Amino acid sequence: MTEEHSTLSADTSVVSAERALSTVHGRISGLAGLLWLAAFAIGVAGFAVALGSDPQRAWMNVWGNFLFWTALAQAGVIFAAVLVVAKGHWGKPFRRIAEATGAFLPFSLIIFLLMYFGAPEIFPWMKPGFEGHINRDWLTHDGVFIRNGILLAILFGASWYFLRLSLRPDAPMIAQKQTGWRKAMLERLSRGWRGDEEEAERARSILAWFAPVLIGLWVIIFSLLSFDLTMSLMPSFMSMIWGALYFVGGWLSMLAIVAFLAHRYKEHYSLEDVWGKWEFHDLGKLIFAFVIFWSYIWFSQFLPIWYGNIGRETQFFELRVDNGFKPLLWAQMTLIFFIPFALLLWRKPKMRSRHLAIVGVVILLGFWLERWMQVVPSVWKGEGPPLGWQELTIALGFLGLFGLSYSLYQSVMAKIPVQEALIIGERSRGP
Amino acid sequence: MATAEIDVPAEALPTLAQANDDISRPIYPPSWRYYLLLAICGIGILAGGTAWAIQIRNGIGMTGINNPVSWGVYIVTFVFWVGIAHSGTLISAVLYLVRSGWRTTINRAAEAMTIFAVMTAGLFPLIHLGRVWYFYYLVPYPSTRLLWPNFRSPLVWDMFAIGTYFTISLVFWYLGLIPDLAVLRDKFTGIKKKLYGAFSLGWTGSVRDWAHYRRLYLYLAGIATPLVLSVHSVVSWDFAMGIVPGWHSTIFAPYFVAGAIFSGIAMVITIMIPLRWAFGLEKYITKYHFDNMSKLLLFTSLIVGYAYAIEFFLAWWVNDPIEKESFGWRATGYYALPFWIMVFCNVVVPMSLWFKRTRNNLAALFVVTIFVNIGMWYERFVIIVTSLAHEFEPGGWGIYVPTTTEILIMIGSFAWFFFWFLLFSRTLPVISIAEVKEHLAHEHEHGH
């Protein structure tokens, strides 16, 4: 079986299997693991203390961080699905980096279920004396969490099934390099291997219909999630582009983190030809395009609301320019649009991985702020934006949990596809 | 029209010389069929033109527009044609930038379609104006009478957006034509040689020529790409800036853009299928191209379907009585039939494109795109008319029914559009010879 793998990959893959296998860790580095764990522990402790002193503040930070990391993690799996649908051969070097963000999804579901207990602190429509249009048949405490919990479970389950299909061709070869639970897991993943040709045919025929279905589920479920979790924070507010702003933002955050991680891996593994300047150029162009696209849909929301000047709509922007939030709104747009646009307008910066990684970090900060701003100004009634140890520790906790889940996943798999040709075919099959 | 018919076997790939001959063949004297089609278009233009002339003589009362429905078939058809114009830039610029090789054989016709669709759309603000001789009020110029257009009006934004789009599309189209015009210059003699020679700007095909050409093409593609977003966004804001229920929506800009690409791609397929047959271009426009166009059609149909669903869902979700009444009436009221035609044509029928059998069957594909063309016209009708007919006050509700004048002018616009397209197909290569030869050279070198 191994021989078959090697032969096929030598013929059709962009990167040889041996080089791809050289990126398999087999463990999490001690320092990194410790740092992630420490960050997570600080987050849990910060949340616990904040919960005792100001539960609303604790929960609204969980809300914002959940929205940011969940959208990013899910978009990583969707990136791979989009490459399958669009036959995007250019993205092969980034595919595994993106897919690995899916490791956060199970934690995301657990956090979502825990948010049930914080909902009375956050949702205005759960408070006594609430006035405003809201559909009580749809928005109930139990309803929001049971419905979205089931939908997220379906989406995350589908994502894991997709990852299983995507990773299966790599599993037998990587298993030989691993030991312990990692080896057992990979062997389970490659159980019943039918040979390269049959596996390739099977994977392609399933992914051909499953990848678009997964993308469709993502669009629908994330739209519904954003309506319930954030749009309902403002009485009678309605924006039809709201769902798209959320999932497209998640997509752009994912591209940003992929740029950052690819740069780190390139430096670490000295695989300059895998993550070379042309690969980064392509990724940079995609990021640039989505910086413009996300800003375009943001503006498409802003303009009719500003022009229409209807109170139930303008409250969204009023809340974000009053009470000291205005500089944060400008910071958000500067980090997501103005800086990346100015830097990525030129060709060379897109080709330099270090440069693109910096832009990626800027965009990530922007989207973290954007998600936080989706929640906090609508909920917070105190004076001035709440920026203190609560925000810092809870954000650190989420970062730690994401880092842990991502590192754990990456300690099992390769950073670049070992048998990519099996899944999306050879370059000549595409455009 | 069977599946196998649109697949070209490797051994049937034409040579580069054959490509020159095959693609430029329609430019030679055509058959009687061509003149018949031209005559049909002429009759359509005559009918539409006559109706417009009578309307100018008798006034705008010839139409069905009234209070509250002050925008009718003319604005519906205007938006429809602007939408059709979208595919040209998408296929030429966006797909060029993302290196989608399948655009090669369809970009020229799509670009031409863009030009003629904008020319058609541009007629409707004039027709709708009634007293057409006052058209210059639309143009922002420094009038000595200080009659400035209102720059906060989206209608003025339209003027700029569509004007820019037309200019860039025209330049882009012409630029792409230059190497092909040189091919025609070398094939013809006499006055034709002189004309094609003048327009080919002394093209020699040297490395230097190609280097300049490629650079300019890339820059123009980069300039044109944002226009795909801007033009129909601005058209959508003609509606979304008002606070009319059913119009005032934040999703309108991307939704209109997706709808425009949807209708544009449908029209490209509708035109390319008979064109391919009539001019014997089966070797150049293959299963590969139709399959990809079909997928794009399916993708945009899903976006449009998402927007339809979100509008209804959020009206119910927010429980706003006016939003609920507006959308409820749209689906069940006087205009329920147009609404369901729209849903059937734009959402239900394109779902057949999930199946490869449909995508690879030209007859089926042709029928699907006809449905989409009809559905997208109805979409604009539903958005414009139902929203105006059923605003806030029940006392102000009304019904609009198009008159024969409006229908004739609308039909005339189709005739006008196809008339120009027919002239184009006789005068210039409907497929980019240069790009096809580049593709063929690659195929011959590396195998099919």
PDB file of N, CA, C and O in Angstrom, chain A residues 280-342:
ATOM      1  N   PHE A 280       2.344  32.854  -2.077  1.00  0.00           N
ATOM      2  CA  PHE A 280       1.905  33.954  -1.217  1.00  0.00           C
ATOM      3  C   PHE A 280       1.253  35.071  -2.038  1.00  0.00           C
ATOM      4  O   PHE A 280       0.342  35.739  -1.572  1.00  0.00           O
ATOM      5  N   HIS A 281       1.716  35.219  -3.244  1.00  0.00           N
ATOM      6  CA  HIS A 281       1.102  36.229  -4.112  1.00  0.00           C
ATOM      7  C   HIS A 281      -0.368  35.893  -4.361  1.00  0.00           C
ATOM      8  O   HIS A 281      -1.254  36.750  -4.271  1.00  0.00           O
ATOM      9  N   ASP A 282      -0.631  34.625  -4.645  1.00  0.00           N
ATOM     10  CA  ASP A 282      -2.021  34.193  -4.854  1.00  0.00           C
ATOM     11  C   ASP A 282      -2.852  34.398  -3.594  1.00  0.00           C
ATOM     12  O   ASP A 282      -3.983  34.902  -3.652  1.00  0.00           O
ATOM     13  N   LEU A 283      -2.295  33.986  -2.470  1.00  0.00           N
ATOM     14  CA  LEU A 283      -3.028  34.143  -1.205  1.00  0.00           C
ATOM     15  C   LEU A 283      -3.251  35.626  -0.911  1.00  0.00           C
ATOM     16  O   LEU A 283      -4.345  36.027  -0.482  1.00  0.00           O
ATOM     17  N   GLY A 284      -2.239  36.423  -1.169  1.00  0.00           N
ATOM     18  CA  GLY A 284      -2.348  37.868  -0.942  1.00  0.00           C
ATOM     19  C   GLY A 284      -3.443  38.486  -1.800  1.00  0.00           C
ATOM     20  O   GLY A 284      -4.191  39.345  -1.340  1.00  0.00           O
ATOM     21  N   LYS A 285      -3.541  38.029  -3.047  1.00  0.00           N
ATOM     22  CA  LYS A 285      -4.584  38.561  -3.923  1.00  0.00           C
ATOM     23  C   LYS A 285      -5.975  38.195  -3.407  1.00  0.00           C
ATOM     24  O   LYS A 285      -6.903  38.997  -3.464  1.00  0.00           O
ATOM     25  N   LEU A 286      -6.072  36.968  -2.912  1.00  0.00           N
ATOM     26  CA  LEU A 286      -7.371  36.532  -2.375  1.00  0.00           C
ATOM     27  C   LEU A 286      -7.733  37.361  -1.138  1.00  0.00           C
ATOM     28  O   LEU A 286      -8.884  37.785  -0.971  1.00  0.00           O
ATOM     29  N   ILE A 287      -6.745  37.589  -0.282  1.00  0.00           N
ATOM     30  CA  ILE A 287      -7.007  38.395   0.919  1.00  0.00           C
ATOM     31  C   ILE A 287      -7.406  39.813   0.510  1.00  0.00           C
ATOM     32  O   ILE A 287      -8.383  40.368   1.015  1.00  0.00           O
ATOM     33  N   PHE A 288      -6.676  40.363  -0.437  1.00  0.00           N
ATOM     34  CA  PHE A 288      -6.975  41.720  -0.920  1.00  0.00           C
ATOM     35  C   PHE A 288      -8.412  41.788  -1.458  1.00  0.00           C
ATOM     36  O   PHE A 288      -9.173  42.712  -1.137  1.00  0.00           O
ATOM     37  N   ALA A 289      -8.774  40.775  -2.264  1.00  0.00           N
ATOM     38  CA  ALA A 289     -10.120  40.753  -2.842  1.00  0.00           C
ATOM     39  C   ALA A 289     -11.179  40.695  -1.740  1.00  0.00           C
ATOM     40  O   ALA A 289     -12.197  41.400  -1.809  1.00  0.00           O
ATOM     41  N   PHE A 290     -10.935  39.897  -0.712  1.00  0.00           N
ATOM     42  CA  PHE A 290     -11.951  39.779   0.334  1.00  0.00           C
ATOM     43  C   PHE A 290     -11.927  40.956   1.307  1.00  0.00           C
ATOM     44  O   PHE A 290     -12.955  41.245   1.933  1.00  0.00           O
ATOM     45  N   VAL A 291     -10.801  41.633   1.426  1.00  0.00           N
ATOM     46  CA  VAL A 291     -10.774  42.889   2.195  1.00  0.00           C
ATOM     47  C   VAL A 291     -11.737  43.878   1.523  1.00  0.00           C
ATOM     48  O   VAL A 291     -12.562  44.525   2.176  1.00  0.00           O
ATOM     49  N   ILE A 292     -11.649  43.935   0.209  1.00  0.00           N
ATOM     50  CA  ILE A 292     -12.531  44.849  -0.531  1.00  0.00           C
ATOM     51  C   ILE A 292     -13.979  44.360  -0.448  1.00  0.00           C
ATOM     52  O   ILE A 292     -14.896  45.140  -0.209  1.00  0.00           O
ATOM     53  N   PHE A 293     -14.151  43.053  -0.621  1.00  0.00           N
ATOM     54  CA  PHE A 293     -15.519  42.531  -0.650  1.00  0.00           C
ATOM     55  C   PHE A 293     -16.216  42.708   0.696  1.00  0.00           C
ATOM     56  O   PHE A 293     -17.369  43.131   0.754  1.00  0.00           O
ATOM     57  N   TRP A 294     -15.510  42.406   1.783  1.00  0.00           N
ATOM     58  CA  TRP A 294     -16.138  42.546   3.100  1.00  0.00           C
ATOM     59  C   TRP A 294     -16.464  44.024   3.352  1.00  0.00           C
ATOM     60  O   TRP A 294     -17.550  44.351   3.841  1.00  0.00           O
ATOM     61  N   SER A 295     -15.546  44.895   2.996  1.00  0.00           N
ATOM     62  CA  SER A 295     -15.775  46.324   3.213  1.00  0.00           C
ATOM     63  C   SER A 295     -16.937  46.809   2.349  1.00  0.00           C
ATOM     64  O   SER A 295     -17.714  47.673   2.763  1.00  0.00           O
ATOM     65  N   TYR A 296     -17.028  46.226   1.173  1.00  0.00           N
ATOM     66  CA  TYR A 296     -18.146  46.566   0.282  1.00  0.00           C
ATOM     67  C   TYR A 296     -19.485  46.182   0.911  1.00  0.00           C
ATOM     68  O   TYR A 296     -20.429  46.978   0.902  1.00  0.00           O
ATOM     69  N   ILE A 297     -19.570  44.988   1.488  1.00  0.00           N
ATOM     70  CA  ILE A 297     -20.872  44.624   2.082  1.00  0.00           C
ATOM     71  C   ILE A 297     -21.122  45.417   3.366  1.00  0.00           C
ATOM     72  O   ILE A 297     -22.260  45.723   3.696  1.00  0.00           O
ATOM     73  N   TRP A 298     -20.034  45.777   4.058  1.00  0.00           N
ATOM     74  CA  TRP A 298     -20.210  46.637   5.236  1.00  0.00           C
ATOM     75  C   TRP A 298     -20.792  47.982   4.797  1.00  0.00           C
ATOM     76  O   TRP A 298     -21.721  48.503   5.397  1.00  0.00           O
ATOM     77  N   PHE A 299     -20.240  48.530   3.708  1.00  0.00           N
ATOM     78  CA  PHE A 299     -20.721  49.810   3.190  1.00  0.00           C
ATOM     79  C   PHE A 299     -22.155  49.675   2.656  1.00  0.00           C
ATOM     80  O   PHE A 299     -22.968  50.586   2.786  1.00  0.00           O
ATOM     81  N   SER A 300     -22.449  48.511   2.076  1.00  0.00           N
ATOM     82  CA  SER A 300     -23.807  48.262   1.569  1.00  0.00           C
ATOM     83  C   SER A 300     -24.812  48.254   2.712  1.00  0.00           C
ATOM     84  O   SER A 300     -25.996  48.492   2.495  1.00  0.00           O
ATOM     85  N   GLN A 301     -24.340  47.946   3.895  1.00  0.00           N
ATOM     86  CA  GLN A 301     -25.227  48.006   5.056  1.00  0.00           C
ATOM     87  C   GLN A 301     -25.319  49.443   5.562  1.00  0.00           C
ATOM     88  O   GLN A 301     -26.396  49.935   5.887  1.00  0.00           O
ATOM     89  N   PHE A 302     -24.172  50.099   5.588  1.00  0.00           N
ATOM     90  CA  PHE A 302     -24.113  51.449   6.152  1.00  0.00           C
ATOM     91  C   PHE A 302     -24.945  52.453   5.340  1.00  0.00           C
ATOM     92  O   PHE A 302     -25.739  53.218   5.891  1.00  0.00           O
ATOM     93  N   LEU A 303     -24.756  52.432   4.016  1.00  0.00           N
ATOM     94  CA  LEU A 303     -25.321  53.497   3.187  1.00  0.00           C
ATOM     95  C   LEU A 303     -26.854  53.575   3.250  1.00  0.00           C
ATOM     96  O   LEU A 303     -27.390  54.656   3.523  1.00  0.00           O
ATOM     97  N   PRO A 304     -27.579  52.459   3.026  1.00  0.00           N
ATOM     98  CA  PRO A 304     -29.043  52.574   3.111  1.00  0.00           C
ATOM     99  C   PRO A 304     -29.521  52.963   4.512  1.00  0.00           C
ATOM    100  O   PRO A 304     -30.510  53.682   4.640  1.00  0.00           O
ATOM    101  N   ILE A 305     -28.796  52.536   5.545  1.00  0.00           N
ATOM    102  CA  ILE A 305     -29.215  52.893   6.906  1.00  0.00           C
ATOM    103  C   ILE A 305     -29.004  54.388   7.134  1.00  0.00           C
ATOM    104  O   ILE A 305     -29.870  55.084   7.651  1.00  0.00           O
ATOM    105  N   TRP A 306     -27.851  54.884   6.714  1.00  0.00           N
ATOM    106  CA  TRP A 306     -27.568  56.316   6.872  1.00  0.00           C
ATOM    107  C   TRP A 306     -28.553  57.151   6.057  1.00  0.00           C
ATOM    108  O   TRP A 306     -29.087  58.153   6.525  1.00  0.00           O
ATOM    109  N   TYR A 307     -28.800  56.725   4.828  1.00  0.00           N
ATOM    110  CA  TYR A 307     -29.652  57.488   3.914  1.00  0.00           C
ATOM    111  C   TYR A 307     -31.114  57.442   4.362  1.00  0.00           C
ATOM    112  O   TYR A 307     -31.823  58.429   4.345  1.00  0.00           O
ATOM    113  N   GLY A 308     -31.552  56.229   4.779  1.00  0.00           N
ATOM    114  CA  GLY A 308     -32.945  56.044   5.189  1.00  0.00           C
ATOM    115  C   GLY A 308     -33.248  56.770   6.492  1.00  0.00           C
ATOM    116  O   GLY A 308     -34.346  57.284   6.685  1.00  0.00           O
ATOM    117  N   ASN A 309     -32.244  56.807   7.394  1.00  0.00           N
ATOM    118  CA  ASN A 309     -32.364  57.543   8.660  1.00  0.00           C
ATOM    119  C   ASN A 309     -33.602  57.152   9.470  1.00  0.00           C
ATOM    120  O   ASN A 309     -34.339  58.000   9.949  1.00  0.00           O
ATOM    121  N   ILE A 310     -33.804  55.852   9.583  1.00  0.00           N
ATOM    122  CA  ILE A 310     -34.920  55.343  10.392  1.00  0.00           C
ATOM    123  C   ILE A 310     -34.341  54.915  11.741  1.00  0.00           C
ATOM    124  O   ILE A 310     -33.358  54.169  11.786  1.00  0.00           O
ATOM    125  N   GLY A 311     -34.992  55.343  12.796  1.00  0.00           N
ATOM    126  CA  GLY A 311     -34.448  55.146  14.139  1.00  0.00           C
ATOM    127  C   GLY A 311     -34.109  53.707  14.487  1.00  0.00           C
ATOM    128  O   GLY A 311     -33.049  53.419  15.051  1.00  0.00           O
ATOM    129  N   ARG A 312     -34.990  52.793  14.127  1.00  0.00           N
ATOM    130  CA  ARG A 312     -34.742  51.404  14.523  1.00  0.00           C
ATOM    131  C   ARG A 312     -33.522  50.810  13.797  1.00  0.00           C
ATOM    132  O   ARG A 312     -32.966  49.810  14.225  1.00  0.00           O
ATOM    133  N   GLU A 313     -33.126  51.463  12.680  1.00  0.00           N
ATOM    134  CA  GLU A 313     -31.920  51.007  11.972  1.00  0.00           C
ATOM    135  C   GLU A 313     -30.679  51.774  12.419  1.00  0.00           C
ATOM    136  O   GLU A 313     -29.621  51.193  12.626  1.00  0.00           O
ATOM    137  N   THR A 314     -30.835  53.092  12.551  1.00  0.00           N
ATOM    138  CA  THR A 314     -29.655  53.907  12.882  1.00  0.00           C
ATOM    139  C   THR A 314     -29.143  53.612  14.289  1.00  0.00           C
ATOM    140  O   THR A 314     -28.001  53.951  14.599  1.00  0.00           O
ATOM    141  N   GLN A 315     -29.955  52.976  15.134  1.00  0.00           N
ATOM    142  CA  GLN A 315     -29.490  52.654  16.490  1.00  0.00           C
ATOM    143  C   GLN A 315     -28.197  51.832  16.438  1.00  0.00           C
ATOM    144  O   GLN A 315     -27.340  51.961  17.317  1.00  0.00           O
ATOM    145  N   PHE A 316     -28.055  51.025  15.388  1.00  0.00           N
ATOM    146  CA  PHE A 316     -26.854  50.202  15.284  1.00  0.00           C
ATOM    147  C   PHE A 316     -25.599  51.080  15.258  1.00  0.00           C
ATOM    148  O   PHE A 316     -24.633  50.839  15.975  1.00  0.00           O
ATOM    149  N   PHE A 317     -25.622  52.113  14.421  1.00  0.00           N
ATOM    150  CA  PHE A 317     -24.442  52.973  14.317  1.00  0.00           C
ATOM    151  C   PHE A 317     -24.363  53.968  15.484  1.00  0.00           C
ATOM    152  O   PHE A 317     -23.275  54.305  15.923  1.00  0.00           O
ATOM    153  N   GLU A 318     -25.530  54.407  15.946  1.00  0.00           N
ATOM    154  CA  GLU A 318     -25.516  55.342  17.083  1.00  0.00           C
ATOM    155  C   GLU A 318     -24.841  54.705  18.296  1.00  0.00           C
ATOM    156  O   GLU A 318     -24.030  55.335  18.977  1.00  0.00           O
ATOM    157  N   LEU A 319     -25.171  53.437  18.523  1.00  0.00           N
ATOM    158  CA  LEU A 319     -24.556  52.747  19.666  1.00  0.00           C
ATOM    159  C   LEU A 319     -23.044  52.617  19.504  1.00  0.00           C
ATOM    160  O   LEU A 319     -22.313  52.500  20.481  1.00  0.00           O
ATOM    161  N   ARG A 320     -22.602  52.616  18.263  1.00  0.00           N
ATOM    162  CA  ARG A 320     -21.173  52.399  18.003  1.00  0.00           C
ATOM    163  C   ARG A 320     -20.372  53.689  17.801  1.00  0.00           C
ATOM    164  O   ARG A 320     -19.166  53.621  17.559  1.00  0.00           O
ATOM    165  N   VAL A 321     -21.045  54.805  17.830  1.00  0.00           N
ATOM    166  CA  VAL A 321     -20.303  56.072  17.790  1.00  0.00           C
ATOM    167  C   VAL A 321     -20.496  56.868  19.083  1.00  0.00           C
ATOM    168  O   VAL A 321     -19.748  57.801  19.353  1.00  0.00           O
ATOM    169  N   ASP A 322     -21.502  56.489  19.869  1.00  0.00           N
ATOM    170  CA  ASP A 322     -21.723  57.171  21.150  1.00  0.00           C
ATOM    171  C   ASP A 322     -20.949  56.457  22.258  1.00  0.00           C
ATOM    172  O   ASP A 322     -20.380  55.384  22.039  1.00  0.00           O
ATOM    173  N   ASN A 323     -20.983  57.050  23.417  1.00  0.00           N
ATOM    174  CA  ASN A 323     -20.419  56.447  24.633  1.00  0.00           C
ATOM    175  C   ASN A 323     -18.936  56.057  24.481  1.00  0.00           C
ATOM    176  O   ASN A 323     -18.495  55.049  25.031  1.00  0.00           O
ATOM    177  N   GLY A 324     -18.229  56.815  23.671  1.00  0.00           N
ATOM    178  CA  GLY A 324     -16.784  56.576  23.553  1.00  0.00           C
ATOM    179  C   GLY A 324     -16.387  55.425  22.643  1.00  0.00           C
ATOM    180  O   GLY A 324     -15.195  55.077  22.566  1.00  0.00           O
ATOM    181  N   PHE A 325     -17.347  54.847  21.927  1.00  0.00           N
ATOM    182  CA  PHE A 325     -17.010  53.710  21.060  1.00  0.00           C
ATOM    183  C   PHE A 325     -16.484  54.134  19.689  1.00  0.00           C
ATOM    184  O   PHE A 325     -15.981  53.298  18.946  1.00  0.00           O
ATOM    185  N   LYS A 326     -16.624  55.419  19.370  1.00  0.00           N
ATOM    186  CA  LYS A 326     -16.272  55.870  18.013  1.00  0.00           C
ATOM    187  C   LYS A 326     -14.829  55.529  17.629  1.00  0.00           C
ATOM    188  O   LYS A 326     -14.593  55.014  16.517  1.00  0.00           O
ATOM    189  N   PRO A 327     -13.854  55.800  18.503  1.00  0.00           N
ATOM    190  CA  PRO A 327     -12.468  55.457  18.102  1.00  0.00           C
ATOM    191  C   PRO A 327     -12.306  53.962  17.815  1.00  0.00           C
ATOM    192  O   PRO A 327     -11.521  53.584  16.939  1.00  0.00           O
ATOM    193  N   LEU A 328     -13.063  53.144  18.533  1.00  0.00           N
ATOM    194  CA  LEU A 328     -12.964  51.695  18.293  1.00  0.00           C
ATOM    195  C   LEU A 328     -13.563  51.320  16.943  1.00  0.00           C
ATOM    196  O   LEU A 328     -13.061  50.422  16.262  1.00  0.00           O
ATOM    197  N   LEU A 329     -14.630  52.015  16.576  1.00  0.00           N
ATOM    198  CA  LEU A 329     -15.225  51.756  15.254  1.00  0.00           C
ATOM    199  C   LEU A 329     -14.228  52.134  14.153  1.00  0.00           C
ATOM    200  O   LEU A 329     -14.045  51.385  13.179  1.00  0.00           O
ATOM    201  N   TRP A 330     -13.569  53.268  14.335  1.00  0.00           N
ATOM    202  CA  TRP A 330     -12.564  53.676  13.352  1.00  0.00           C
ATOM    203  C   TRP A 330     -11.374  52.709  13.358  1.00  0.00           C
ATOM    204  O   TRP A 330     -10.835  52.374  12.306  1.00  0.00           O
ATOM    205  N   ALA A 331     -10.999  52.273  14.543  1.00  0.00           N
ATOM    206  CA  ALA A 331      -9.880  51.322  14.633  1.00  0.00           C
ATOM    207  C   ALA A 331     -10.227  50.034  13.895  1.00  0.00           C
ATOM    208  O   ALA A 331      -9.406  49.486  13.144  1.00  0.00           O
ATOM    209  N   GLN A 332     -11.452  49.580  14.097  1.00  0.00           N
ATOM    210  CA  GLN A 332     -11.912  48.356  13.425  1.00  0.00           C
ATOM    211  C   GLN A 332     -11.809  48.485  11.909  1.00  0.00           C
ATOM    212  O   GLN A 332     -11.245  47.612  11.235  1.00  0.00           O
ATOM    213  N   MET A 333     -12.297  49.604  11.370  1.00  0.00           N
ATOM    214  CA  MET A 333     -12.267  49.770   9.919  1.00  0.00           C
ATOM    215  C   MET A 333     -10.851  50.013   9.407  1.00  0.00           C
ATOM    216  O   MET A 333     -10.512  49.638   8.283  1.00  0.00           O
ATOM    217  N   THR A 334     -10.024  50.625  10.245  1.00  0.00           N
ATOM    218  CA  THR A 334      -8.635  50.849   9.841  1.00  0.00           C
ATOM    219  C   THR A 334      -7.888  49.525   9.753  1.00  0.00           C
ATOM    220  O   THR A 334      -7.124  49.273   8.814  1.00  0.00           O
ATOM    221  N   LEU A 335      -8.137  48.667  10.731  1.00  0.00           N
ATOM    222  CA  LEU A 335      -7.432  47.379  10.766  1.00  0.00           C
ATOM    223  C   LEU A 335      -7.948  46.419   9.692  1.00  0.00           C
ATOM    224  O   LEU A 335      -7.179  45.648   9.118  1.00  0.00           O
ATOM    225  N   ILE A 336      -9.236  46.480   9.415  1.00  0.00           N
ATOM    226  CA  ILE A 336      -9.791  45.532   8.428  1.00  0.00           C
ATOM    227  C   ILE A 336      -9.644  46.055   7.011  1.00  0.00           C
ATOM    228  O   ILE A 336      -9.387  45.285   6.087  1.00  0.00           O
ATOM    229  N   PHE A 337      -9.818  47.367   6.850  1.00  0.00           N
ATOM    230  CA  PHE A 337      -9.826  47.876   5.479  1.00  0.00           C
ATOM    231  C   PHE A 337      -8.631  48.776   5.124  1.00  0.00           C
ATOM    232  O   PHE A 337      -7.835  48.430   4.249  1.00  0.00           O
ATOM    233  N   PHE A 338      -8.478  49.894   5.820  1.00  0.00           N
ATOM    234  CA  PHE A 338      -7.536  50.911   5.343  1.00  0.00           C
ATOM    235  C   PHE A 338      -6.092  50.389   5.281  1.00  0.00           C
ATOM    236  O   PHE A 338      -5.424  50.534   4.256  1.00  0.00           O
ATOM    237  N   ILE A 339      -5.627  49.769   6.358  1.00  0.00           N
ATOM    238  CA  ILE A 339      -4.227  49.293   6.356  1.00  0.00           C
ATOM    239  C   ILE A 339      -4.032  48.160   5.344  1.00  0.00           C
ATOM    240  O   ILE A 339      -3.148  48.234   4.487  1.00  0.00           O
ATOM    241  N   PRO A 340      -4.844  47.080   5.410  1.00  0.00           N
ATOM    242  CA  PRO A 340      -4.628  46.001   4.423  1.00  0.00           C
ATOM    243  C   PRO A 340      -4.774  46.477   2.979  1.00  0.00           C
ATOM    244  O   PRO A 340      -4.013  46.067   2.111  1.00  0.00           O
ATOM    245  N   PHE A 341      -5.728  47.373   2.742  1.00  0.00           N
ATOM    246  CA  PHE A 341      -5.920  47.858   1.366  1.00  0.00           C
ATOM    247  C   PHE A 341      -4.675  48.588   0.889  1.00  0.00           C
ATOM    248  O   PHE A 341      -4.189  48.344  -0.223  1.00  0.00           O
ATOM    249  N   ALA A 342      -4.173  49.475   1.742  1.00  0.00           N
ATOM    250  CA  ALA A 342      -3.001  50.263   1.339  1.00  0.00           C
ATOM    251  C   ALA A 342      -1.779  49.368   1.131  1.00  0.00           C
ATOM    252  O   ALA A 342      -1.011  49.566   0.189  1.00  0.00           O
TER     253      ALA A 342
END
